């Protein structure tokens, strides 16, 4: 067949000669596509290892009482969260992400920066951190728990420990 038999092919001349694009455009998955997939996988694993190292460094700094430096490490872990993450359990956030927000709250509490600590705690719970007993008892969050807004925040994510309405009713029945 002649080229004329296939009509105007000028649009086809814009397709890149790159091996990956040729394979993708043809519907075949062969060498170049696999090579790109392996490169992306290796990059993902490298980033995962880096995040783990930053997280561990943050924990070490926190244990040494270097709360500002630890805070920076945990914030770096948060910043390196993979886009569009989907865990095997369908979670939208990595464990390191959830724990880093919690640890940011602990660092800020130790630094007596209560409002940002409450915000970090809220972000931890929004991302799926559900260790409510730990939040209520962790000595690192002692300064945050002293805030009037702590119980309001906790009640948004966990069942209230004591129902305030029930307490008022009991007081009205039995007196002070």
Short mmCIF file of C-alpha atoms in Angstrom, two decimals:
data_model
loop_
_atom_site.label_atom_id
_atom_site.label_comp_id
_atom_site.label_asym_id
_atom_site.label_seq_id
_atom_site.Cartn_x
_atom_site.Cartn_y
_atom_site.Cartn_z
CA UNK A 1 0.00 0.00 0.00
CA UNK A 2 0.94 3.53 -0.66
CA UNK A 3 1.14 6.25 2.00
CA UNK A 4 -1.77 7.96 0.24
CA UNK A 5 -3.99 4.99 1.12
CA UNK A 6 -3.88 5.97 4.82
CA UNK A 7 -4.98 9.59 4.51
CA UNK A 8 -3.30 12.63 6.07
CA UNK A 9 -0.63 11.47 8.52
CA UNK A 10 0.81 14.90 9.42
CA UNK A 11 -0.52 14.65 13.01
CA UNK A 12 1.39 11.42 13.46
CA UNK A 13 4.67 13.21 12.78
CA UNK A 14 4.29 15.00 16.16
CA UNK A 15 4.51 11.75 18.13
CA UNK A 16 7.80 11.52 19.95
CA UNK A 17 10.32 8.87 19.00
CA UNK A 18 11.00 8.19 22.65
CA UNK A 19 10.82 4.43 23.21
CA UNK A 20 8.53 4.74 26.20
CA UNK A 21 5.99 6.88 24.36
CA UNK A 22 6.06 4.59 21.34
CA UNK A 23 5.34 1.59 23.52
CA UNK A 24 2.64 3.35 25.48
CA UNK A 25 0.97 4.68 22.36
CA UNK A 26 0.99 1.23 20.75
CA UNK A 27 -0.55 -0.42 23.81
CA UNK A 28 2.46 -2.67 24.33
CA UNK A 29 4.20 -2.90 27.67
CA UNK A 30 7.76 -3.95 27.04
CA UNK A 31 11.31 -2.94 27.89
CA UNK A 32 11.13 0.84 28.03
CA UNK A 33 7.86 0.85 29.99
CA UNK A 34 9.17 -1.74 32.44
CA UNK A 35 12.38 0.25 32.80
CA UNK A 36 10.41 3.39 33.68
CA UNK A 37 8.23 1.45 36.12
CA UNK A 38 11.31 0.00 37.84
CA UNK A 39 12.88 3.46 38.02
CA UNK A 40 9.72 4.88 39.63
CA UNK A 41 9.52 1.93 42.04
CA UNK A 42 13.16 2.38 43.06
CA UNK A 43 12.57 6.11 43.59
CA UNK A 44 9.51 5.36 45.73
CA UNK A 45 11.46 2.88 47.87
CA UNK A 46 14.34 5.34 48.23
CA UNK A 47 11.94 8.08 49.37
CA UNK A 48 10.30 5.65 51.81
CA UNK A 49 13.71 4.84 53.33
CA UNK A 50 14.58 8.54 53.54
CA UNK A 51 11.31 9.27 55.35
CA UNK A 52 12.04 6.43 57.79
CA UNK A 53 15.50 7.84 58.52
CA UNK A 54 14.10 11.34 59.09
CA UNK A 55 11.43 9.92 61.40
CA UNK A 56 13.99 7.99 63.47
CA UNK A 57 16.24 11.05 63.66
CA UNK A 58 13.25 13.07 64.89
CA UNK A 59 12.58 10.51 67.63
CA UNK A 60 16.24 10.55 68.70
CA UNK A 61 16.28 14.35 68.89
CA UNK A 62 12.99 14.36 70.83
CA UNK A 63 14.38 11.87 73.38
CA UNK A 64 17.39 14.18 73.86
CA UNK A 65 15.06 17.10 74.58
CA UNK A 66 15.91 18.88 71.31
CA UNK A 67 12.28 19.59 70.52
CA UNK A 68 12.77 22.32 67.88
CA UNK A 69 15.20 20.14 65.87
CA UNK A 70 12.91 17.11 66.24
CA UNK A 71 9.99 19.22 65.05
CA UNK A 72 11.85 20.04 61.83
CA UNK A 73 12.50 16.35 61.16
CA UNK A 74 8.86 15.38 61.67
CA UNK A 75 7.73 18.25 59.44
CA UNK A 76 10.10 17.00 56.72
CA UNK A 77 8.51 13.55 56.96
CA UNK A 78 5.07 15.14 56.56
CA UNK A 79 6.29 17.17 53.58
CA UNK A 80 7.60 14.04 51.84
CA UNK A 81 4.25 12.20 52.09
CA UNK A 82 3.61 10.52 48.71
CA UNK A 83 0.84 12.09 46.65
CA UNK A 84 -2.33 10.03 46.24
CA UNK A 85 -1.11 7.39 48.70
CA UNK A 86 -3.34 4.35 49.14
CA UNK A 87 -2.27 1.79 51.72
CA UNK A 88 -3.01 -1.92 51.70
CA UNK A 89 -5.70 -1.16 54.30
CA UNK A 90 -7.08 1.63 52.04
CA UNK A 91 -5.71 4.32 54.34
CA UNK A 92 -5.01 7.59 52.57
CA UNK A 93 -2.01 8.44 54.74
CA UNK A 94 1.14 6.53 55.68
CA UNK A 95 1.78 5.50 59.26
CA UNK A 96 4.79 7.84 59.32
CA UNK A 97 2.53 10.73 58.31
CA UNK A 98 0.01 10.07 61.10
CA UNK A 99 2.72 9.53 63.72
CA UNK A 100 4.67 12.58 62.56
CA UNK A 101 1.65 14.84 63.10
CA UNK A 102 1.25 13.35 66.57
CA UNK A 103 4.95 13.89 67.29
CA UNK A 104 4.73 17.47 65.99
CA UNK A 105 1.95 18.01 68.55
CA UNK A 106 4.20 16.56 71.27
CA UNK A 107 7.13 18.78 70.25
CA UNK A 108 4.96 21.90 70.18
CA UNK A 109 3.41 21.01 73.53
CA UNK A 110 6.89 20.70 75.05
CA UNK A 111 7.76 24.07 73.50
CA UNK A 112 4.54 25.47 75.05
CA UNK A 113 3.15 26.45 71.64
CA UNK A 114 -0.38 25.32 72.47
CA UNK A 115 -2.42 26.55 69.47
CA UNK A 116 -0.11 24.99 66.86
CA UNK A 117 0.08 21.83 69.00
CA UNK A 118 -3.71 21.53 69.01
CA UNK A 119 -3.74 22.03 65.24
CA UNK A 120 -1.12 19.28 64.77
CA UNK A 121 -3.10 16.98 67.06
CA UNK A 122 -6.23 17.64 65.01
CA UNK A 123 -4.32 16.87 61.79
CA UNK A 124 -3.06 13.63 63.34
CA UNK A 125 -6.60 12.54 64.18
CA UNK A 126 -7.94 13.67 60.80
CA UNK A 127 -5.33 11.49 59.11
CA UNK A 128 -6.39 8.45 61.13
CA UNK A 129 -4.42 8.54 64.39
CA UNK A 130 -6.83 6.94 66.85
CA UNK A 131 -4.80 6.20 69.99
CA UNK A 132 -7.12 8.36 72.08
CA UNK A 133 -6.06 6.83 75.41
CA UNK A 134 -2.45 7.65 74.56
CA UNK A 135 -3.39 11.24 73.68
CA UNK A 136 -5.18 11.58 77.01
CA UNK A 137 -2.27 10.18 79.03
CA UNK A 138 0.96 11.02 77.15
CA UNK A 139 3.10 13.20 79.44
CA UNK A 140 4.48 14.94 76.34
CA UNK A 141 1.03 16.43 75.72
CA UNK A 142 0.53 17.65 79.28
CA UNK A 143 0.65 21.34 78.29
CA UNK A 144 -1.93 20.78 75.53
CA UNK A 145 -4.30 18.90 77.84
CA UNK A 146 -4.31 21.95 80.16
CA UNK A 147 -5.98 23.97 77.39
CA UNK A 148 -9.74 24.46 77.53
CA UNK A 149 -9.95 23.49 73.86
CA UNK A 150 -8.33 20.07 74.34
CA UNK A 151 -11.53 18.30 75.46
CA UNK A 152 -13.55 20.03 72.74
CA UNK A 153 -11.07 18.73 70.15
CA UNK A 154 -11.04 15.22 71.61
CA UNK A 155 -14.85 15.08 71.69
CA UNK A 156 -14.84 15.75 67.93
CA UNK A 157 -12.95 12.51 67.26
CA UNK A 158 -13.62 10.27 70.25
CA UNK A 159 -16.58 9.56 72.48
CA UNK A 160 -16.52 11.91 75.46
CA UNK A 161 -15.10 10.26 78.57
CA UNK A 162 -17.77 11.93 80.67
CA UNK A 163 -20.98 13.22 79.15
CA UNK A 164 -21.20 16.84 80.31
CA UNK A 165 -25.00 16.85 80.02
CA UNK A 166 -25.27 13.79 82.25
CA UNK A 167 -23.02 15.41 84.86
CA UNK A 168 -25.20 18.55 84.88
CA UNK A 169 -28.32 16.44 85.26
CA UNK A 170 -26.86 14.48 88.17
CA UNK A 171 -25.78 17.72 89.85
CA UNK A 172 -29.28 19.12 89.49
CA UNK A 173 -30.77 15.97 91.06
CA UNK A 174 -28.27 15.45 93.86
CA UNK A 175 -27.07 18.98 94.32
CA UNK A 176 -23.45 20.05 94.20
#
